[in-house]
Coordinates of C-alpha atoms in Angstrom, one line a residue:
X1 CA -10.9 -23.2 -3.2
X2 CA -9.6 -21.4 -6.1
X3 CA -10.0 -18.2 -4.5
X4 CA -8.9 -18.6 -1.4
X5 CA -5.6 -20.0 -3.0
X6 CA -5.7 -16.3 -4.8
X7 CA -6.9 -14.4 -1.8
X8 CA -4.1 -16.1 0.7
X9 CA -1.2 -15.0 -2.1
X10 CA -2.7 -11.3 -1.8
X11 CA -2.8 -11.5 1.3
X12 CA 0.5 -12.7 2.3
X13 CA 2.0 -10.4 -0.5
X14 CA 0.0 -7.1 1.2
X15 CA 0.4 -8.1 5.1
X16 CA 4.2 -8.2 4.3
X17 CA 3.8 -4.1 4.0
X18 CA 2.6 -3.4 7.3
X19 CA 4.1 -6.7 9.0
X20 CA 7.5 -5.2 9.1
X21 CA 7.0 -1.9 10.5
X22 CA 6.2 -3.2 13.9
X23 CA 9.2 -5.3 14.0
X24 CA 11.5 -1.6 12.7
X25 CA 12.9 -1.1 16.1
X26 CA 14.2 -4.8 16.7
X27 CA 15.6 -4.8 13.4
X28 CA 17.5 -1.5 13.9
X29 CA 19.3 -2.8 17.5
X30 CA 19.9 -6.0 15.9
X31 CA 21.2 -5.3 12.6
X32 CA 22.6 -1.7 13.8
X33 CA 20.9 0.3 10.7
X34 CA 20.5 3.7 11.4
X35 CA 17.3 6.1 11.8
X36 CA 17.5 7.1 8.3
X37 CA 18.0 4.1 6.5
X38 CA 15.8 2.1 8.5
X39 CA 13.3 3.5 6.7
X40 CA 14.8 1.5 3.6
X41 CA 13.6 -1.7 4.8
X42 CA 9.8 -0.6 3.9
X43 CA 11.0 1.5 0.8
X44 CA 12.9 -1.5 -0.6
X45 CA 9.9 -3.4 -0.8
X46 CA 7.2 -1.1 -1.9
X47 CA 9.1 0.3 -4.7
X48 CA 10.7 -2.7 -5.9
X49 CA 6.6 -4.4 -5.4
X50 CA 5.1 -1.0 -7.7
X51 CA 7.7 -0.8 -10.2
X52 CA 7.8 -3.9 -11.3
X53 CA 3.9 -4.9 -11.0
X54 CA 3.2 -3.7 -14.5
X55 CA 5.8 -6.2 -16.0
X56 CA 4.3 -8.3 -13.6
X57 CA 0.9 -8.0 -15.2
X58 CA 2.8 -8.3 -19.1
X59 CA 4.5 -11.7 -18.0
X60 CA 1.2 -13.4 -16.7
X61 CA -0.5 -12.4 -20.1
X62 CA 2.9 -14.0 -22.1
X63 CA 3.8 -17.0 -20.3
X64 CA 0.3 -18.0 -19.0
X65 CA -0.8 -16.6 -15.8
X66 CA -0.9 -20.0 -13.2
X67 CA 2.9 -20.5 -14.3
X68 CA 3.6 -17.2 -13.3
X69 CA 1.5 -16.8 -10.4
X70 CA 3.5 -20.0 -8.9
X71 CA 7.0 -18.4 -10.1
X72 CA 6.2 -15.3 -8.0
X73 CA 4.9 -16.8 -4.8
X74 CA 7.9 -19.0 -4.6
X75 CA 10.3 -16.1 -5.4
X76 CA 8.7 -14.3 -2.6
X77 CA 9.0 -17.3 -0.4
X78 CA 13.0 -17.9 -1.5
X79 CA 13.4 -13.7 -0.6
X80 CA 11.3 -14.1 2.7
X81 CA 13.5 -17.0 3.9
X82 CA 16.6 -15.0 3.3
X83 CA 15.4 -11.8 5.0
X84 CA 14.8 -14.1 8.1
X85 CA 18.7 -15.3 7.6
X86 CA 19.8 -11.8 6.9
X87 CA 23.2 -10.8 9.4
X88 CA 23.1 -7.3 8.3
X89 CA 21.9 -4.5 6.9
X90 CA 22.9 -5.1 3.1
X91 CA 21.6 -8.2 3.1
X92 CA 18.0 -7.3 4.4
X93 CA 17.5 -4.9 2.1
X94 CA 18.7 -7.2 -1.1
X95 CA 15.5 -9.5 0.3
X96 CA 13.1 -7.2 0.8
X97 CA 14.1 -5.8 -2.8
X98 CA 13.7 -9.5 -3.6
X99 CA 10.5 -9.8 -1.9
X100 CA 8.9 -6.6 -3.8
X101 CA 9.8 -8.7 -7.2
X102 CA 8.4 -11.9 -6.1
X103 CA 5.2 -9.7 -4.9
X104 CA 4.8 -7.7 -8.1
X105 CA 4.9 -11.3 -9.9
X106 CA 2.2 -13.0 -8.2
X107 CA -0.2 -10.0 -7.1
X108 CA -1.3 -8.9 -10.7
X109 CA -1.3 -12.6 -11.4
X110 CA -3.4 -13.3 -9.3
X111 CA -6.3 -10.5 -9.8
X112 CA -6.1 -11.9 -14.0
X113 CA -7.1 -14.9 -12.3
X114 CA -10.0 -13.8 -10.5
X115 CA -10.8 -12.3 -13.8
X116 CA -10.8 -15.6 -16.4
X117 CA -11.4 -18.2 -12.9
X118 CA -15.5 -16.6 -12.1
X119 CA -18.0 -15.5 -14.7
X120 CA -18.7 -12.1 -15.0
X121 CA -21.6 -11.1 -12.9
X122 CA -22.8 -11.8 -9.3
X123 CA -20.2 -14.2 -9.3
X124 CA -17.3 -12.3 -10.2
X125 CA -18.8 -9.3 -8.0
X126 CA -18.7 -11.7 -5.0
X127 CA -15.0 -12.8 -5.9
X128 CA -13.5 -9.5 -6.1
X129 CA -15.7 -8.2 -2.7
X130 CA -12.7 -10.8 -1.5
X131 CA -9.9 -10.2 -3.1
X132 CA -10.4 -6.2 -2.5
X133 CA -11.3 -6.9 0.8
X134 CA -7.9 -8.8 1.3
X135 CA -6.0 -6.3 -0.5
X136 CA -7.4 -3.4 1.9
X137 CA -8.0 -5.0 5.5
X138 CA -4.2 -7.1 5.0
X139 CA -2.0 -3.9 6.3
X140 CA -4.5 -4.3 9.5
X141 CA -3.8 -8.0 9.8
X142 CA 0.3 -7.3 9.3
X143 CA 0.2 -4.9 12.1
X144 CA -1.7 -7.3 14.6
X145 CA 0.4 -10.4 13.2
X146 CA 4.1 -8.6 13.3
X147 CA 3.0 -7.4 17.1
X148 CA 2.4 -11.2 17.6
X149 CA 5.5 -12.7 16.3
X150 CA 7.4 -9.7 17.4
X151 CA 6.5 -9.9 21.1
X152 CA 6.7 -13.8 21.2
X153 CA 9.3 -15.0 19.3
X154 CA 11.1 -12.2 17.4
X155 CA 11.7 -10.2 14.5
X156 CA 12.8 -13.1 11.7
X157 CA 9.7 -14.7 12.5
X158 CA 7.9 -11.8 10.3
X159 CA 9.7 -12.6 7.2
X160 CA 10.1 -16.8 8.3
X161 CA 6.3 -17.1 8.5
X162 CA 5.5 -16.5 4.7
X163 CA 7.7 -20.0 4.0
X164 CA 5.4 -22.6 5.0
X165 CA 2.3 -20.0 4.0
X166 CA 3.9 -19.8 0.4
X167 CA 4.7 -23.1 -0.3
X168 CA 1.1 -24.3 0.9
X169 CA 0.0 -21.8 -2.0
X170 CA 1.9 -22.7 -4.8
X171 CA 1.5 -26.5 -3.9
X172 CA -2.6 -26.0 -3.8
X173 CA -2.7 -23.7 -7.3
X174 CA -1.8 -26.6 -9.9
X175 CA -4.7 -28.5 -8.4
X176 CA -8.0 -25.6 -8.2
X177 CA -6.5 -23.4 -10.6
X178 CA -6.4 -23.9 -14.4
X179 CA -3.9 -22.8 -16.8
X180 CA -5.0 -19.8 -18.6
X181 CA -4.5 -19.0 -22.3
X182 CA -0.9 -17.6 -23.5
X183 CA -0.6 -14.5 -25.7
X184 CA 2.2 -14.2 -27.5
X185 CA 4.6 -10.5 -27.3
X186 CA 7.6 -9.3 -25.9
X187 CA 8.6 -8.0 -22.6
X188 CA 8.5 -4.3 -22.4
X189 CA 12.3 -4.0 -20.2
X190 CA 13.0 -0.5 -21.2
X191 CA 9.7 0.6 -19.9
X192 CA 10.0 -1.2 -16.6
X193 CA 13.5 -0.2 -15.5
X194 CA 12.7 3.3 -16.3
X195 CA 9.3 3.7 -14.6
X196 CA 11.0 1.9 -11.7
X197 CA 13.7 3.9 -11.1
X198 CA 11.7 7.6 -12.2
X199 CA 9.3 6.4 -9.0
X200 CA 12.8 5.5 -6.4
X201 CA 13.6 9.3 -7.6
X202 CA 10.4 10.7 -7.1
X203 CA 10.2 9.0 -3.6
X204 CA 13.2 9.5 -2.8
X205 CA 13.2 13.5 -3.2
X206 CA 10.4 14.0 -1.1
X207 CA 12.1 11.7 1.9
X208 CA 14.9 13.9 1.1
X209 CA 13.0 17.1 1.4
X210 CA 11.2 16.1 4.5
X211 CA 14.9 15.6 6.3
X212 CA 16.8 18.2 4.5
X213 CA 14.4 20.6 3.2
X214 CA 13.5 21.5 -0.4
X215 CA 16.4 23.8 -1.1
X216 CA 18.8 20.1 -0.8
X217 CA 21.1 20.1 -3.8
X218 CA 20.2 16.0 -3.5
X219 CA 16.4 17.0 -3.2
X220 CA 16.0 18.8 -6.2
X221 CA 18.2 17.1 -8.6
X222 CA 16.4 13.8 -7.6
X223 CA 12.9 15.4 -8.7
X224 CA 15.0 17.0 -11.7
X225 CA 16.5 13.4 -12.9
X226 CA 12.8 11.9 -12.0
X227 CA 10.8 14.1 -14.1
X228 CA 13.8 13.5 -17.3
X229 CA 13.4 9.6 -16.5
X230 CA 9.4 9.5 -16.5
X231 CA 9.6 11.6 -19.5
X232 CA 11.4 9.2 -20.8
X233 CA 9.0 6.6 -19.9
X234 CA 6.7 7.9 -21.6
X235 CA 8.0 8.6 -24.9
X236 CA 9.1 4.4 -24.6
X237 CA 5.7 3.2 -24.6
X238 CA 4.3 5.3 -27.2
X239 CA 6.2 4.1 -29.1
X240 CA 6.5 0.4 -28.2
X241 CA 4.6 -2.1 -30.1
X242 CA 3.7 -4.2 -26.9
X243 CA 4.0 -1.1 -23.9
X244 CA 4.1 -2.3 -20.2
X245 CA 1.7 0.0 -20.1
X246 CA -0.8 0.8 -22.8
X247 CA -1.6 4.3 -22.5
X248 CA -5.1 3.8 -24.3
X249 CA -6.5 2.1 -20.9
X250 CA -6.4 6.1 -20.3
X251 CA -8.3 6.7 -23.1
X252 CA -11.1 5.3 -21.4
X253 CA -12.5 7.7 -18.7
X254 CA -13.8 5.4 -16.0
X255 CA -10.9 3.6 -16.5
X256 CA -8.1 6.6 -15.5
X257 CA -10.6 8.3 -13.4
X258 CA -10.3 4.6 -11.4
X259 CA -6.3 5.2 -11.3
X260 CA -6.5 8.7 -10.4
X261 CA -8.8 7.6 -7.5
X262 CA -6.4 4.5 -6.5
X263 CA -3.5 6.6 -6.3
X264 CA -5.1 9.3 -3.7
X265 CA -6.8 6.0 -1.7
X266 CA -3.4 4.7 -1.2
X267 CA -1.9 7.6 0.1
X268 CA -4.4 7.7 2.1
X269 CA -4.7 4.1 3.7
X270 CA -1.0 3.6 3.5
X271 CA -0.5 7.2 5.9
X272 CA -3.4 6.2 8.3
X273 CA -1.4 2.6 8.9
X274 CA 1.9 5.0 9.2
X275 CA 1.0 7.3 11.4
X276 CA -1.2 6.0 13.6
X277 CA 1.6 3.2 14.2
X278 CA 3.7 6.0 15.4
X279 CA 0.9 7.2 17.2
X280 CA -0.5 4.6 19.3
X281 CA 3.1 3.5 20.2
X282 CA 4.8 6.8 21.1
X283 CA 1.9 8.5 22.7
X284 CA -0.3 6.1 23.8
X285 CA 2.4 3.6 24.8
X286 CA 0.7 0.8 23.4
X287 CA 2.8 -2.4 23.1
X288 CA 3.5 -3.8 19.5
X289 CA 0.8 -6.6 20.2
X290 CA -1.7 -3.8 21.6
X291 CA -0.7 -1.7 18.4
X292 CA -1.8 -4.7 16.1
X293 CA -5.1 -5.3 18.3
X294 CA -5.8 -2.1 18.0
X295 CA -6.1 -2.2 14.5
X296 CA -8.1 -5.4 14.1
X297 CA -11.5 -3.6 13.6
X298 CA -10.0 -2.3 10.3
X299 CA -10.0 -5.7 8.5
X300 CA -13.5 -6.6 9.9
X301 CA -15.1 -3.2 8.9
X302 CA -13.5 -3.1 5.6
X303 CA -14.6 -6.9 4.9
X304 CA -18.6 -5.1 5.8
X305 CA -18.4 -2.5 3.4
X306 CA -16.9 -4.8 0.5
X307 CA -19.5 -7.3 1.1
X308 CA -22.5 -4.1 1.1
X309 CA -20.8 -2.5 -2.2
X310 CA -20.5 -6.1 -4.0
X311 CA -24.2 -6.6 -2.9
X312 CA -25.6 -4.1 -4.2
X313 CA -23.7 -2.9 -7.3
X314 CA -25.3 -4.8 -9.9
X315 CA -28.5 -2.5 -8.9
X316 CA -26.9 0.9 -8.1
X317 CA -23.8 0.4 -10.1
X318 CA -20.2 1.6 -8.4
X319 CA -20.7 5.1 -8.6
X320 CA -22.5 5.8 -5.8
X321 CA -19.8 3.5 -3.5
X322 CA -16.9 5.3 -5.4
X323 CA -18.6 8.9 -4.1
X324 CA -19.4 7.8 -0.7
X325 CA -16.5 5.7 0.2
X326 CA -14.4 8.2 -0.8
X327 CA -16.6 11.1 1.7
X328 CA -16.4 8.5 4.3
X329 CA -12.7 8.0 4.3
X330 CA -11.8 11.7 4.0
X331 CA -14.4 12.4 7.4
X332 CA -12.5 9.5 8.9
X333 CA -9.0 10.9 8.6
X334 CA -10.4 14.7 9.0
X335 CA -11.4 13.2 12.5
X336 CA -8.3 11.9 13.4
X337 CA -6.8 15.3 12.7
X338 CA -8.2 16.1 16.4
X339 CA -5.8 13.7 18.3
X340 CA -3.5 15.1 20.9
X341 CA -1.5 14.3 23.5
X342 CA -4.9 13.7 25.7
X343 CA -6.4 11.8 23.3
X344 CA -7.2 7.9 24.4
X345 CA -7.8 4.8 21.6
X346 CA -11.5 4.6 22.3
X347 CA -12.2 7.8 22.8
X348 CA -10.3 9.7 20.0
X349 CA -8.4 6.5 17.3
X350 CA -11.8 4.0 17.7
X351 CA -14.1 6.0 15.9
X352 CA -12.5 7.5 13.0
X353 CA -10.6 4.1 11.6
X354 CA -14.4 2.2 11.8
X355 CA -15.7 5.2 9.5
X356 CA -12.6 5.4 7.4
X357 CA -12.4 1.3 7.1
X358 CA -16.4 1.2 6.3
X359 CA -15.2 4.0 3.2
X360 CA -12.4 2.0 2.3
X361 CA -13.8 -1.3 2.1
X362 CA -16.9 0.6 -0.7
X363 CA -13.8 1.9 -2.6
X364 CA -11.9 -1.0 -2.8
X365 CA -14.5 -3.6 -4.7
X366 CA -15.5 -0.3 -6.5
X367 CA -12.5 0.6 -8.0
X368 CA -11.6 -3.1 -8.9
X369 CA -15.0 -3.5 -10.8
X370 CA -13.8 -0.7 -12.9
X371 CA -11.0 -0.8 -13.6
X372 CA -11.0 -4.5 -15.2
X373 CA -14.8 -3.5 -17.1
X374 CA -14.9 -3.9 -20.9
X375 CA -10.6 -5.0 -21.3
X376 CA -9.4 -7.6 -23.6
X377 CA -9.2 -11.1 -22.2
X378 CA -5.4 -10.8 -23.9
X379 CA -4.7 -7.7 -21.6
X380 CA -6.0 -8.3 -18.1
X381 CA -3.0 -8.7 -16.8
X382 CA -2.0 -5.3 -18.0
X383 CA -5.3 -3.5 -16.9
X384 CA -4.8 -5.6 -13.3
X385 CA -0.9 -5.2 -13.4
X386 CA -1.7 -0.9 -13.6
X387 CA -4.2 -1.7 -10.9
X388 CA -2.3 -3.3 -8.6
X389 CA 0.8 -0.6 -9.5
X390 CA -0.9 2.8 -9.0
X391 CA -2.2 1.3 -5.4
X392 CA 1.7 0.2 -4.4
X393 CA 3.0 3.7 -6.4
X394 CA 0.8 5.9 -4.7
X395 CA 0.9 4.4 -1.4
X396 CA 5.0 4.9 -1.6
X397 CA 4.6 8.2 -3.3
X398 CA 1.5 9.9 -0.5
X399 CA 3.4 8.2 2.2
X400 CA 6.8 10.2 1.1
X401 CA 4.5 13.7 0.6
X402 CA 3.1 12.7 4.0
X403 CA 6.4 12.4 5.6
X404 CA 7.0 15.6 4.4
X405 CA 4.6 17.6 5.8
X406 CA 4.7 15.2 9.1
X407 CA 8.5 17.0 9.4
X408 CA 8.0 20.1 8.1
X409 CA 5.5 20.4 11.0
X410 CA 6.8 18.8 13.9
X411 CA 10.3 20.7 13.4
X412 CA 7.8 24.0 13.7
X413 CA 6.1 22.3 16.8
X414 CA 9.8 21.7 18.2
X415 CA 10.7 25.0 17.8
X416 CA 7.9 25.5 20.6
X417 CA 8.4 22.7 22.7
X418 CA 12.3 23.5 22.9
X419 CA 12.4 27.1 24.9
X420 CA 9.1 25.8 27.1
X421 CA 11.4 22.6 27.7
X422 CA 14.7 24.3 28.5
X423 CA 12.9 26.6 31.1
X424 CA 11.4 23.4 33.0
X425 CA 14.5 21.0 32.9
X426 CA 16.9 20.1 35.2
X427 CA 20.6 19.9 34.5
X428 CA 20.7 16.5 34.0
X429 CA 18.6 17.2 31.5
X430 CA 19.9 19.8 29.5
X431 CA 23.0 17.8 29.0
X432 CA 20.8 14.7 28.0
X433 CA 19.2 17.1 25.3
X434 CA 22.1 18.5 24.2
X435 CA 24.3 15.5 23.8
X436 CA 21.5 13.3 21.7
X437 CA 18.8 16.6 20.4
X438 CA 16.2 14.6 21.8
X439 CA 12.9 16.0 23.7
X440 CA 11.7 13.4 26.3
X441 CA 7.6 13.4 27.3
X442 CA 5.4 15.2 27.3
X443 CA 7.5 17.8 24.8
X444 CA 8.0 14.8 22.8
X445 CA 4.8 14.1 22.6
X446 CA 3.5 17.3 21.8
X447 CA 5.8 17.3 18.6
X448 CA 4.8 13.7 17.2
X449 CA 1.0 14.6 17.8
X450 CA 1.2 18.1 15.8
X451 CA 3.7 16.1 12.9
X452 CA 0.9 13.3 12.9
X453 CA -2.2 15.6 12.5
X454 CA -0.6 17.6 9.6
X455 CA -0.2 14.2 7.9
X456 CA -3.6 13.2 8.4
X457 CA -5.2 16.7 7.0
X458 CA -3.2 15.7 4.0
X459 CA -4.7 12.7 3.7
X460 CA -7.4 13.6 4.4
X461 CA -7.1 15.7 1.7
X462 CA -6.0 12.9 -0.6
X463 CA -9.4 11.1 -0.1
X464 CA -11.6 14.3 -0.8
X465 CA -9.9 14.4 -3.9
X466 CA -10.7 11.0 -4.8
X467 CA -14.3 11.4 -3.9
X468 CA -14.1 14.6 -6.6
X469 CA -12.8 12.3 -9.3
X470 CA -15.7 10.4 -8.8
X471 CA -17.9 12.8 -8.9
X472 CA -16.7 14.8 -11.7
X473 CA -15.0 11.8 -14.3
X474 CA -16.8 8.2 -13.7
X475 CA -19.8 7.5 -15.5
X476 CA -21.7 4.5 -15.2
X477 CA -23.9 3.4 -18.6
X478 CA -26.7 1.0 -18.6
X479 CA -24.9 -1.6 -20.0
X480 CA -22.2 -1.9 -17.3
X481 CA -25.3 -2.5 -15.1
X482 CA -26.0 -5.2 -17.0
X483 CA -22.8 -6.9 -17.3
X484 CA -22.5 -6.7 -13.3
X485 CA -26.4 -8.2 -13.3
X486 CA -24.7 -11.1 -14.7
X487 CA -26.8 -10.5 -18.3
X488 CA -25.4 -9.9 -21.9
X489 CA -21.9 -11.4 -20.7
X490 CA -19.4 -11.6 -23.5
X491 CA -15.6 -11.8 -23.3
X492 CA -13.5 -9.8 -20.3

């Protein structure tokens, strides 16, 4: 019962991602944003939910992690009730910044707990095969449940559904979940407001570059002011006493190999989701219900390979799941590459998300393992906090680079698909194109699919890189074998 009180909160707090980008065009007709600061409403969230997760972490560790864990889910449920209210734009956004601080309250919360709830061992392996398998397979289930609730009730219902799922949740953790020991220290504030806004910058300037092109005044004074303010950053928590984020978890090479790793896995999962949502609903005209039953073998293959790598890790330790996963998710999105215009879901989409899920799903339980092997009991919440924040940092961060290179090459694509239009179109339209700059099908088309493919070579490229990391950096000793057997088992 205890963890699937934890696993429901990651859930809810991951689905809420991918939930909303189905329900993108109501919002825009009904709150009247426009094209490019619709893309706010996802960017709210996830940088709000990243840049805040490590004082996230800090707090649990402080204040005692169940009191914080039930702070955070009912933030998140206060935040989700508002977005539902919201009349326009500026207040949509102000929840789903609220929303991204409730999230990064409860989600590192709530992997300390898995940490100090099950013993280290077969137990613990089996918990976290969960929780990763939650944390990866809950953009699938937000796509298939925002298709739901968009196409039978409508779009409030995505943020109105987390109430009664929240409250449930912080009502059940006093009662399976114990209280886990405070450690006194200080918030690290200074560190957090300054890693949080360094990452808006750094995402932001790539949006920017991707619409205006890297010579943009804006463009490259954003990356100029984001590189001073991480800097900055930086300088903070070597010196701090009690750091957000203490930079000797780096010292330890399994331990920053895993965030190295994290970061390129996000990119990559969080620009499969992306895309292919474009994809599927631009090209293959699939419905938003269709789009989010289309992508219910992710969560099913992803909860297989969590379940095979927290089987067998105690024996082969996570190594070999970090190497393969990571090969597996790169072939995945290298296949995907290959979509056009022709392309059909079983025949060309099918395929390659099963492959990239089963890769995933090995990474996931992997990564999660490692990261939280051999840290303090007193700084879990720290080590998970990082965790949690180089997943939500790099998904925002790859997704921006992604977007990039998605415009960079459709605008070559349309530069194409503009003369071969202009010579087949009728008057009516010509003055259609000209008045809104639009391309209707199949020139359309033909633009998405080439934007979509560069993005997926990238990510592809992402996941190789992960694989390389572990390859080249994580080393697994006999003793971590032994703690995973279950034997030898001391303190966190």
């Amino acid at each position: 019962m205890a963890l699937l009180v934890i696993a429901s909160c990651q859930l809810m707090v991951v689905l809420d991602i991918t939930i909303v980008n189905i329900a993108l065009p109501d919002i825009q007709r009904s709150l009247d944003f426009s094209t490019t600061s619709l893309a706010w409403v996802v960017n709210a969230y996830t940088l709000s939910f990243g840049g805040l997760l490590l004082l996230g972490g800090r707090t649990g560790d402080i204040l005692g992690r169940r009191r914080v864990f039930i702070f955070g889910v009912l933030l998140f449920v206060l935040a989700s009730l508002l977005g539902g209210l919201a009349q326009n734009a500026g207040q949509l956004l102000a929840a789903r910044a609220l929303q991204g601080v409730g999230g990064a309250i409860a989600s590192p919360t709530a992997l300390s707990l898995v940490s100090t709830t099950f013993r280290e061992g077969p137990e613990r392996n089996r918990a976290f095969g969960v929780f990763a398998a939650v944390s990866a397979g809950g953009g699938a289930i937000g796509l298939l449940a925002g298709g739901v609730l968009v196409e039978w009730l409508n779009w409030r219902w995505v943020f109105f559904v987390n109430v009664p799922i929240g409250l449930l949740i912080a009502l059940a953790t006093p009662r399976w979940i114990r209280e886990s020991e405070r450690h006194p220290g200080h918030f690290d504030i200074a560190g957090a407001l300054t890693s949080t806004v360094g990452m808006v910058l750094l995402v932001y300037g790539f949006i920017r570059a991707a619409q205006e092109g890297w010579r943009d005044g804006l463009t490259v004074a954003s990356f100029a002011a984001a590189v001073v303010i991480l800097t900055v950053f930086i300088l903070i928590e070597r010196q701090s006493r009690q750091p957000i984020t203490p930079l000797h978890m780096f010292a330890d090479r399994n331990r920053a190999g895993t965030y190295g790793m994290m970061l390129s896995l996000a990119a990559a999962i969080f620009g499969m989701f992306f895309f292919l949502t474009l994809f599927t609903q631009n090209v293959l005209d699939f419905s938003p219900l269709q789009t989010g039953l289309a992508f219910l073998p992710v969560s099913a293959v992803i909860a297989i390979g969590a379940g095979l790598a927290s089987r067998f890790l105690p024996r082969y330790g996570p190594k070999p799941f970090m190497v393969v996963g990571g090969i597996l998710a790169a072939s995945g999105l290298a296949w995907l590459t290959l979509t056009d215009v022709h392309s059909t879901y079983v025949g060309s989409v099918l395929g390659p998300i099963l492959v990239f899920s089963l890769g995933m799903g090995m990474e996931f339980v992997s990564l999660t393992l490692m990261a939280l092997s051999n840290v303090p009991t007193h700084e879990t919440g720290a080590a998970s906090g990082l965790l949690n924040a180089t997943q939500q940092v790099g998904g925002s961060l790859g997704l921006s680079i992604l977007v990039t290179m998605f415009g960079t090459a459709s605008r070559n694509e349309a530069d194409k698909q503009v003369p071969r239009f202009l010579e087949q179109a009728t008057p009516a339209e010509r003055l259609r194109f000209e008045r809104t700059g639009d391309l209707p099908p199949p020139w359309a088309d033909e633009v998405l699919t080439a934007g979509v493919s560069a993005a997926f070579t990238m990510a592809a490229i992402f996941a190789v890189l992960a694989a390389l990391i572990a390859v080249v950096v994580i080393q697994v000793r006999p003793s971590d074998l032994e703690r995973l057997g279950g034997k030898g088992l001391g303190p966190v």
